[in-house]
Amino acid sequence: MEPAERVPADSTPPEGQPPLTPPGTTTPPQGQPPVPPVPASGRAGRSERSPKDMAISLLVLLVPIALLLAFYRGFLGGEEPTVVDPAPAVEQARSANVFPVAEPAGLGSGWRTTTARFQQTDQGASLRLGYLTPEGRGVQLVQSNVPVERLLPQELTDRSQPQGALDLDGRSWQRYTARGNERALVLLEPARTVIVVGDATENELRELADSVR
């Protein structure tokens, strides 16, 4: 005996009643078809990654970056200051013969020259040497025949004020305030003005000033 064919249940609602909505189906606005439910597996997929998995993924990204930084610093000299030879700029200033030019002598090996430039303008000429001190501070040595009333505001700001004299090897330097946390030593001579300015310690400023002959 053959089994009777199963007839699907009639889901047509009684007359005058709204259509039946399967469990989990979102009821749409009138006139639109029902929205089927999202499978449970689809909802669970969004939260499958545990904090441990996320930490491992982050570590995988950070390891190559750390290796690149180590290579840059260890083999390419990253973060090391660029050291220049001041001799060409000093020779250019001497060849111009506009003021006596001095090159610092006797500085320790910890001093590194980072900039060197000689420049002439309508106001006068200036030789500018930039240094990184043994303590890692920046300081500049400026020698110039620009009139002092123009030079000091340009190099130290127009609000700089003298702070008293300092005798170095028989020469009278003047302490000055400068930009921000910078300080300056100024030597006024008939043919030139010498300025040592930067955020270096006073001992380093004095060492550089005393090396100028």
PDB file of C-alpha atoms in Angstrom:
ATOM      1  CA  MET A   1       0.000   0.000   0.000  1.00  0.00           C
ATOM      2  CA  GLU A   2       1.463   3.276  -1.135  1.00  0.00           C
ATOM      3  CA  PRO A   3       1.651   6.056   1.467  1.00  0.00           C
ATOM      4  CA  ALA A   4      -0.703   8.907   0.887  1.00  0.00           C
ATOM      5  CA  GLU A   5       0.975  11.965  -0.703  1.00  0.00           C
ATOM      6  CA  ARG A   6       1.612  14.665   1.906  1.00  0.00           C
ATOM      7  CA  VAL A   7      -0.080  17.938   1.082  1.00  0.00           C
ATOM      8  CA  PRO A   8       1.642  21.128   2.373  1.00  0.00           C
ATOM      9  CA  ALA A   9      -0.270  22.895   5.049  1.00  0.00           C
ATOM     10  CA  ASP A  10      -2.303  25.790   3.748  1.00  0.00           C
ATOM     11  CA  SER A  11      -0.846  28.986   5.167  1.00  0.00           C
ATOM     12  CA  THR A  12      -3.668  31.104   3.774  1.00  0.00           C
ATOM     13  CA  PRO A  13      -5.181  33.002   6.692  1.00  0.00           C
ATOM     14  CA  PRO A  14      -8.849  33.048   7.345  1.00  0.00           C
ATOM     15  CA  GLU A  15     -10.803  35.582   5.366  1.00  0.00           C
ATOM     16  CA  GLY A  16     -10.325  39.089   6.698  1.00  0.00           C
ATOM     17  CA  GLN A  17      -7.105  38.215   8.653  1.00  0.00           C
ATOM     18  CA  PRO A  18      -3.522  39.378   7.694  1.00  0.00           C
ATOM     19  CA  PRO A  19      -1.158  36.819   6.161  1.00  0.00           C
ATOM     20  CA  LEU A  20       0.793  34.683   8.610  1.00  0.00           C
ATOM     21  CA  THR A  21       4.499  35.613   9.075  1.00  0.00           C
ATOM     22  CA  PRO A  22       6.981  32.768   9.692  1.00  0.00           C
ATOM     23  CA  PRO A  23       8.841  32.967  13.031  1.00  0.00           C
ATOM     24  CA  GLY A  24      11.909  35.236  12.855  1.00  0.00           C
ATOM     25  CA  THR A  25      10.687  37.070   9.759  1.00  0.00           C
ATOM     26  CA  THR A  26      10.668  40.872   9.926  1.00  0.00           C
ATOM     27  CA  THR A  27       7.289  42.334   9.168  1.00  0.00           C
ATOM     28  CA  PRO A  28       7.748  44.953   6.400  1.00  0.00           C
ATOM     29  CA  PRO A  29       5.610  47.996   5.738  1.00  0.00           C
ATOM     30  CA  GLN A  30       2.280  47.334   4.086  1.00  0.00           C
ATOM     31  CA  GLY A  31       2.585  46.420   0.438  1.00  0.00           C
ATOM     32  CA  GLN A  32       6.163  44.967   0.660  1.00  0.00           C
ATOM     33  CA  PRO A  33       7.161  41.258   0.891  1.00  0.00           C
ATOM     34  CA  PRO A  34       8.308  39.865   4.240  1.00  0.00           C
ATOM     35  CA  VAL A  35      12.060  40.016   5.018  1.00  0.00           C
ATOM     36  CA  PRO A  36      13.419  36.519   5.741  1.00  0.00           C
ATOM     37  CA  PRO A  37      15.268  35.976   9.029  1.00  0.00           C
ATOM     38  CA  VAL A  38      19.102  36.192   9.121  1.00  0.00           C
ATOM     39  CA  PRO A  39      20.601  32.722   9.639  1.00  0.00           C
ATOM     40  CA  ALA A  40      22.125  32.202  13.056  1.00  0.00           C
ATOM     41  CA  SER A  41      25.473  31.360  11.444  1.00  0.00           C
ATOM     42  CA  GLY A  42      25.533  34.814   9.764  1.00  0.00           C
ATOM     43  CA  ARG A  43      25.048  36.616  13.066  1.00  0.00           C
ATOM     44  CA  ALA A  44      27.691  34.559  14.812  1.00  0.00           C
ATOM     45  CA  GLY A  45      30.276  35.237  12.073  1.00  0.00           C
ATOM     46  CA  ARG A  46      30.652  38.841  13.159  1.00  0.00           C
ATOM     47  CA  SER A  47      31.932  37.909  16.619  1.00  0.00           C
ATOM     48  CA  GLU A  48      34.035  34.861  15.799  1.00  0.00           C
ATOM     49  CA  ARG A  49      37.377  36.759  16.355  1.00  0.00           C
ATOM     50  CA  SER A  50      38.444  36.610  19.962  1.00  0.00           C
ATOM     51  CA  PRO A  51      40.657  39.208  21.698  1.00  0.00           C
ATOM     52  CA  LYS A  52      43.524  36.721  21.376  1.00  0.00           C
ATOM     53  CA  ASP A  53      43.088  36.561  17.589  1.00  0.00           C
ATOM     54  CA  MET A  54      43.057  40.365  17.363  1.00  0.00           C
ATOM     55  CA  ALA A  55      46.227  40.602  19.473  1.00  0.00           C
ATOM     56  CA  ILE A  56      48.013  38.105  17.213  1.00  0.00           C
ATOM     57  CA  SER A  57      46.958  40.052  14.107  1.00  0.00           C
ATOM     58  CA  LEU A  58      48.281  43.286  15.622  1.00  0.00           C
ATOM     59  CA  LEU A  59      51.557  41.600  16.537  1.00  0.00           C
ATOM     60  CA  VAL A  60      51.973  40.359  12.970  1.00  0.00           C
ATOM     61  CA  LEU A  61      51.694  43.973  11.769  1.00  0.00           C
ATOM     62  CA  LEU A  62      54.036  45.438  14.390  1.00  0.00           C
ATOM     63  CA  VAL A  63      56.930  42.989  13.998  1.00  0.00           C
ATOM     64  CA  PRO A  64      57.877  44.101  10.426  1.00  0.00           C
ATOM     65  CA  ILE A  65      57.632  47.766  11.457  1.00  0.00           C
ATOM     66  CA  ALA A  66      59.966  47.175  14.409  1.00  0.00           C
ATOM     67  CA  LEU A  67      62.452  45.366  12.152  1.00  0.00           C
ATOM     68  CA  LEU A  68      62.430  48.237   9.649  1.00  0.00           C
ATOM     69  CA  LEU A  69      63.071  50.786  12.411  1.00  0.00           C
ATOM     70  CA  ALA A  70      65.929  48.735  13.794  1.00  0.00           C
ATOM     71  CA  PHE A  71      67.494  48.461  10.339  1.00  0.00           C
ATOM     72  CA  TYR A  72      67.065  52.209   9.742  1.00  0.00           C
ATOM     73  CA  ARG A  73      68.721  53.142  13.025  1.00  0.00           C
ATOM     74  CA  GLY A  74      71.403  50.462  13.147  1.00  0.00           C
ATOM     75  CA  PHE A  75      72.554  50.268   9.527  1.00  0.00           C
ATOM     76  CA  LEU A  76      71.432  53.473   7.817  1.00  0.00           C
ATOM     77  CA  GLY A  77      72.329  55.832  10.666  1.00  0.00           C
ATOM     78  CA  GLY A  78      68.772  56.966  11.286  1.00  0.00           C
ATOM     79  CA  GLU A  79      68.325  59.840  13.743  1.00  0.00           C
ATOM     80  CA  GLU A  80      72.021  60.705  13.465  1.00  0.00           C
ATOM     81  CA  PRO A  81      72.602  64.395  12.689  1.00  0.00           C
ATOM     82  CA  THR A  82      74.038  65.337   9.314  1.00  0.00           C
ATOM     83  CA  VAL A  83      77.617  66.519   9.789  1.00  0.00           C
ATOM     84  CA  VAL A  84      79.072  69.009   7.302  1.00  0.00           C
ATOM     85  CA  ASP A  85      82.545  70.329   6.568  1.00  0.00           C
ATOM     86  CA  PRO A  86      82.663  74.046   7.486  1.00  0.00           C
ATOM     87  CA  ALA A  87      85.904  74.674   5.574  1.00  0.00           C
ATOM     88  CA  PRO A  88      84.327  75.790   2.242  1.00  0.00           C
ATOM     89  CA  ALA A  89      82.080  78.368   3.931  1.00  0.00           C
ATOM     90  CA  VAL A  90      84.937  79.632   6.102  1.00  0.00           C
ATOM     91  CA  GLU A  91      87.218  79.953   3.055  1.00  0.00           C
ATOM     92  CA  GLN A  92      84.487  81.790   1.150  1.00  0.00           C
ATOM     93  CA  ALA A  93      84.143  84.283   3.997  1.00  0.00           C
ATOM     94  CA  ARG A  94      87.894  84.823   4.154  1.00  0.00           C
ATOM     95  CA  SER A  95      88.089  85.328   0.396  1.00  0.00           C
ATOM     96  CA  ALA A  96      85.412  88.033   0.605  1.00  0.00           C
ATOM     97  CA  ASN A  97      87.728  89.913   3.018  1.00  0.00           C
ATOM     98  CA  VAL A  98      84.889  91.921   4.588  1.00  0.00           C
ATOM     99  CA  PHE A  99      85.646  91.148   8.256  1.00  0.00           C
ATOM    100  CA  PRO A 100      88.129  89.086  10.274  1.00  0.00           C
ATOM    101  CA  VAL A 101      87.040  85.449  10.112  1.00  0.00           C
ATOM    102  CA  ALA A 102      87.712  83.026  12.951  1.00  0.00           C
ATOM    103  CA  GLU A 103      87.171  79.278  12.935  1.00  0.00           C
ATOM    104  CA  PRO A 104      86.637  77.687  16.364  1.00  0.00           C
ATOM    105  CA  ALA A 105      89.708  75.873  17.612  1.00  0.00           C
ATOM    106  CA  GLY A 106      90.126  73.389  20.423  1.00  0.00           C
ATOM    107  CA  LEU A 107      86.537  72.092  20.613  1.00  0.00           C
ATOM    108  CA  GLY A 108      86.188  68.514  21.844  1.00  0.00           C
ATOM    109  CA  SER A 109      85.264  65.576  19.623  1.00  0.00           C
ATOM    110  CA  GLY A 110      81.674  65.718  20.901  1.00  0.00           C
ATOM    111  CA  TRP A 111      81.030  68.930  18.952  1.00  0.00           C
ATOM    112  CA  ARG A 112      79.571  68.343  15.481  1.00  0.00           C
ATOM    113  CA  THR A 113      79.137  70.933  12.742  1.00  0.00           C
ATOM    114  CA  THR A 114      75.648  70.612  11.232  1.00  0.00           C
ATOM    115  CA  THR A 115      75.413  73.781   9.091  1.00  0.00           C
ATOM    116  CA  ALA A 116      77.867  76.194   7.488  1.00  0.00           C
ATOM    117  CA  ARG A 117      76.916  79.151   5.294  1.00  0.00           C
ATOM    118  CA  PHE A 118      78.411  82.462   4.203  1.00  0.00           C
ATOM    119  CA  GLN A 119      75.981  85.086   2.908  1.00  0.00           C
ATOM    120  CA  GLN A 120      76.307  88.651   1.619  1.00  0.00           C
ATOM    121  CA  THR A 121      73.420  91.103   1.395  1.00  0.00           C
ATOM    122  CA  ASP A 122      72.978  94.861   1.016  1.00  0.00           C
ATOM    123  CA  GLN A 123      73.179  95.131   4.817  1.00  0.00           C
ATOM    124  CA  GLY A 124      76.484  93.276   5.107  1.00  0.00           C
ATOM    125  CA  ALA A 125      77.989  89.799   5.247  1.00  0.00           C
ATOM    126  CA  SER A 126      77.558  86.966   7.735  1.00  0.00           C
ATOM    127  CA  LEU A 127      79.229  83.623   8.359  1.00  0.00           C
ATOM    128  CA  ARG A 128      76.943  81.210  10.196  1.00  0.00           C
ATOM    129  CA  LEU A 129      78.154  77.903  11.659  1.00  0.00           C
ATOM    130  CA  GLY A 130      75.693  75.580  13.406  1.00  0.00           C
ATOM    131  CA  TYR A 131      76.762  72.986  15.969  1.00  0.00           C
ATOM    132  CA  LEU A 132      75.338  70.085  17.930  1.00  0.00           C
ATOM    133  CA  THR A 133      76.916  70.153  21.384  1.00  0.00           C
ATOM    134  CA  PRO A 134      78.161  67.101  23.321  1.00  0.00           C
ATOM    135  CA  GLU A 135      74.903  67.236  25.320  1.00  0.00           C
ATOM    136  CA  GLY A 136      72.836  67.190  22.140  1.00  0.00           C
ATOM    137  CA  ARG A 137      71.852  70.881  22.150  1.00  0.00           C
ATOM    138  CA  GLY A 138      71.852  73.253  19.193  1.00  0.00           C
ATOM    139  CA  VAL A 139      74.027  76.365  19.061  1.00  0.00           C
ATOM    140  CA  GLN A 140      75.096  78.783  16.335  1.00  0.00           C
ATOM    141  CA  LEU A 141      78.212  80.873  15.872  1.00  0.00           C
ATOM    142  CA  VAL A 142      77.534  84.017  13.855  1.00  0.00           C
ATOM    143  CA  GLN A 143      80.268  86.391  12.651  1.00  0.00           C
ATOM    144  CA  SER A 144      79.056  89.446  10.805  1.00  0.00           C
ATOM    145  CA  ASN A 145      79.700  93.048   9.794  1.00  0.00           C
ATOM    146  CA  VAL A 146      75.980  93.848   9.611  1.00  0.00           C
ATOM    147  CA  PRO A 147      75.361  96.942  11.785  1.00  0.00           C
ATOM    148  CA  VAL A 148      74.751  95.756  15.336  1.00  0.00           C
ATOM    149  CA  GLU A 149      71.432  97.627  15.618  1.00  0.00           C
ATOM    150  CA  ARG A 150      70.167  95.447  12.756  1.00  0.00           C
ATOM    151  CA  LEU A 151      72.038  92.251  13.548  1.00  0.00           C
ATOM    152  CA  LEU A 152      70.940  91.733  17.148  1.00  0.00           C
ATOM    153  CA  PRO A 153      67.175  92.039  16.470  1.00  0.00           C
ATOM    154  CA  GLN A 154      67.560  89.632  13.533  1.00  0.00           C
ATOM    155  CA  GLU A 155      69.470  87.011  15.495  1.00  0.00           C
ATOM    156  CA  LEU A 156      68.069  87.438  19.014  1.00  0.00           C
ATOM    157  CA  THR A 157      64.663  89.143  18.423  1.00  0.00           C
ATOM    158  CA  ASP A 158      63.941  92.834  18.972  1.00  0.00           C
ATOM    159  CA  ARG A 159      63.026  92.127  22.623  1.00  0.00           C
ATOM    160  CA  SER A 160      66.427  90.739  23.615  1.00  0.00           C
ATOM    161  CA  GLN A 161      68.074  92.438  26.558  1.00  0.00           C
ATOM    162  CA  PRO A 162      71.670  92.488  27.865  1.00  0.00           C
ATOM    163  CA  GLN A 163      72.152  90.471  31.053  1.00  0.00           C
ATOM    164  CA  GLY A 164      75.640  91.504  32.130  1.00  0.00           C
ATOM    165  CA  ALA A 165      79.234  91.109  31.028  1.00  0.00           C
ATOM    166  CA  LEU A 166      81.293  87.919  30.885  1.00  0.00           C
ATOM    167  CA  ASP A 167      85.096  87.966  30.640  1.00  0.00           C
ATOM    168  CA  LEU A 168      86.620  85.193  28.542  1.00  0.00           C
ATOM    169  CA  ASP A 169      90.384  85.192  28.057  1.00  0.00           C
ATOM    170  CA  GLY A 170      90.616  88.963  28.355  1.00  0.00           C
ATOM    171  CA  ARG A 171      87.667  89.712  26.028  1.00  0.00           C
ATOM    172  CA  SER A 172      84.416  91.141  27.334  1.00  0.00           C
ATOM    173  CA  TRP A 173      81.355  89.283  26.058  1.00  0.00           C
ATOM    174  CA  GLN A 174      77.818  90.409  26.843  1.00  0.00           C
ATOM    175  CA  ARG A 175      75.091  87.995  27.915  1.00  0.00           C
ATOM    176  CA  TYR A 176      71.766  88.446  26.097  1.00  0.00           C
ATOM    177  CA  THR A 177      68.328  86.912  26.183  1.00  0.00           C
ATOM    178  CA  ALA A 178      67.115  85.343  22.917  1.00  0.00           C
ATOM    179  CA  ARG A 179      64.203  83.349  21.484  1.00  0.00           C
ATOM    180  CA  GLY A 180      62.319  81.026  23.818  1.00  0.00           C
ATOM    181  CA  ASN A 181      64.736  79.160  26.064  1.00  0.00           C
ATOM    182  CA  GLU A 182      67.793  80.259  24.091  1.00  0.00           C
ATOM    183  CA  ARG A 183      70.615  82.379  25.467  1.00  0.00           C
ATOM    184  CA  ALA A 184      73.349  84.322  23.727  1.00  0.00           C
ATOM    185  CA  LEU A 185      76.836  85.684  24.187  1.00  0.00           C
ATOM    186  CA  VAL A 186      77.758  88.730  22.090  1.00  0.00           C
ATOM    187  CA  LEU A 187      81.212  90.121  21.363  1.00  0.00           C
ATOM    188  CA  LEU A 188      81.330  93.629  19.878  1.00  0.00           C
ATOM    189  CA  GLU A 189      84.476  94.429  17.913  1.00  0.00           C
ATOM    190  CA  PRO A 190      85.251  97.352  15.566  1.00  0.00           C
ATOM    191  CA  ALA A 191      85.208  95.251  12.382  1.00  0.00           C
ATOM    192  CA  ARG A 192      82.736  92.514  13.285  1.00  0.00           C
ATOM    193  CA  THR A 193      80.163  91.254  15.787  1.00  0.00           C
ATOM    194  CA  VAL A 194      80.362  87.688  17.066  1.00  0.00           C
ATOM    195  CA  ILE A 195      77.248  85.959  18.436  1.00  0.00           C
ATOM    196  CA  VAL A 196      77.017  82.560  20.113  1.00  0.00           C
ATOM    197  CA  VAL A 197      73.346  81.660  20.531  1.00  0.00           C
ATOM    198  CA  GLY A 198      71.317  78.529  21.264  1.00  0.00           C
ATOM    199  CA  ASP A 199      69.599  76.394  23.869  1.00  0.00           C
ATOM    200  CA  ALA A 200      72.903  74.911  25.050  1.00  0.00           C
ATOM    201  CA  THR A 201      74.054  75.164  28.634  1.00  0.00           C
ATOM    202  CA  GLU A 202      76.000  78.251  29.653  1.00  0.00           C
ATOM    203  CA  ASN A 203      79.172  76.186  29.975  1.00  0.00           C
ATOM    204  CA  GLU A 204      78.800  75.022  26.369  1.00  0.00           C
ATOM    205  CA  LEU A 205      78.100  78.557  25.178  1.00  0.00           C
ATOM    206  CA  ARG A 206      81.219  79.728  26.972  1.00  0.00           C
ATOM    207  CA  GLU A 207      83.294  76.885  25.519  1.00  0.00           C
ATOM    208  CA  LEU A 208      82.287  77.779  21.976  1.00  0.00           C
ATOM    209  CA  ALA A 209      82.779  81.517  22.535  1.00  0.00           C
ATOM    210  CA  ASP A 210      86.218  80.922  24.045  1.00  0.00           C
ATOM    211  CA  SER A 211      87.243  78.867  21.000  1.00  0.00           C
ATOM    212  CA  VAL A 212      86.773  81.841  18.661  1.00  0.00           C
ATOM    213  CA  ARG A 213      90.055  83.612  18.035  1.00  0.00           C
TER     214      ARG A 213
END
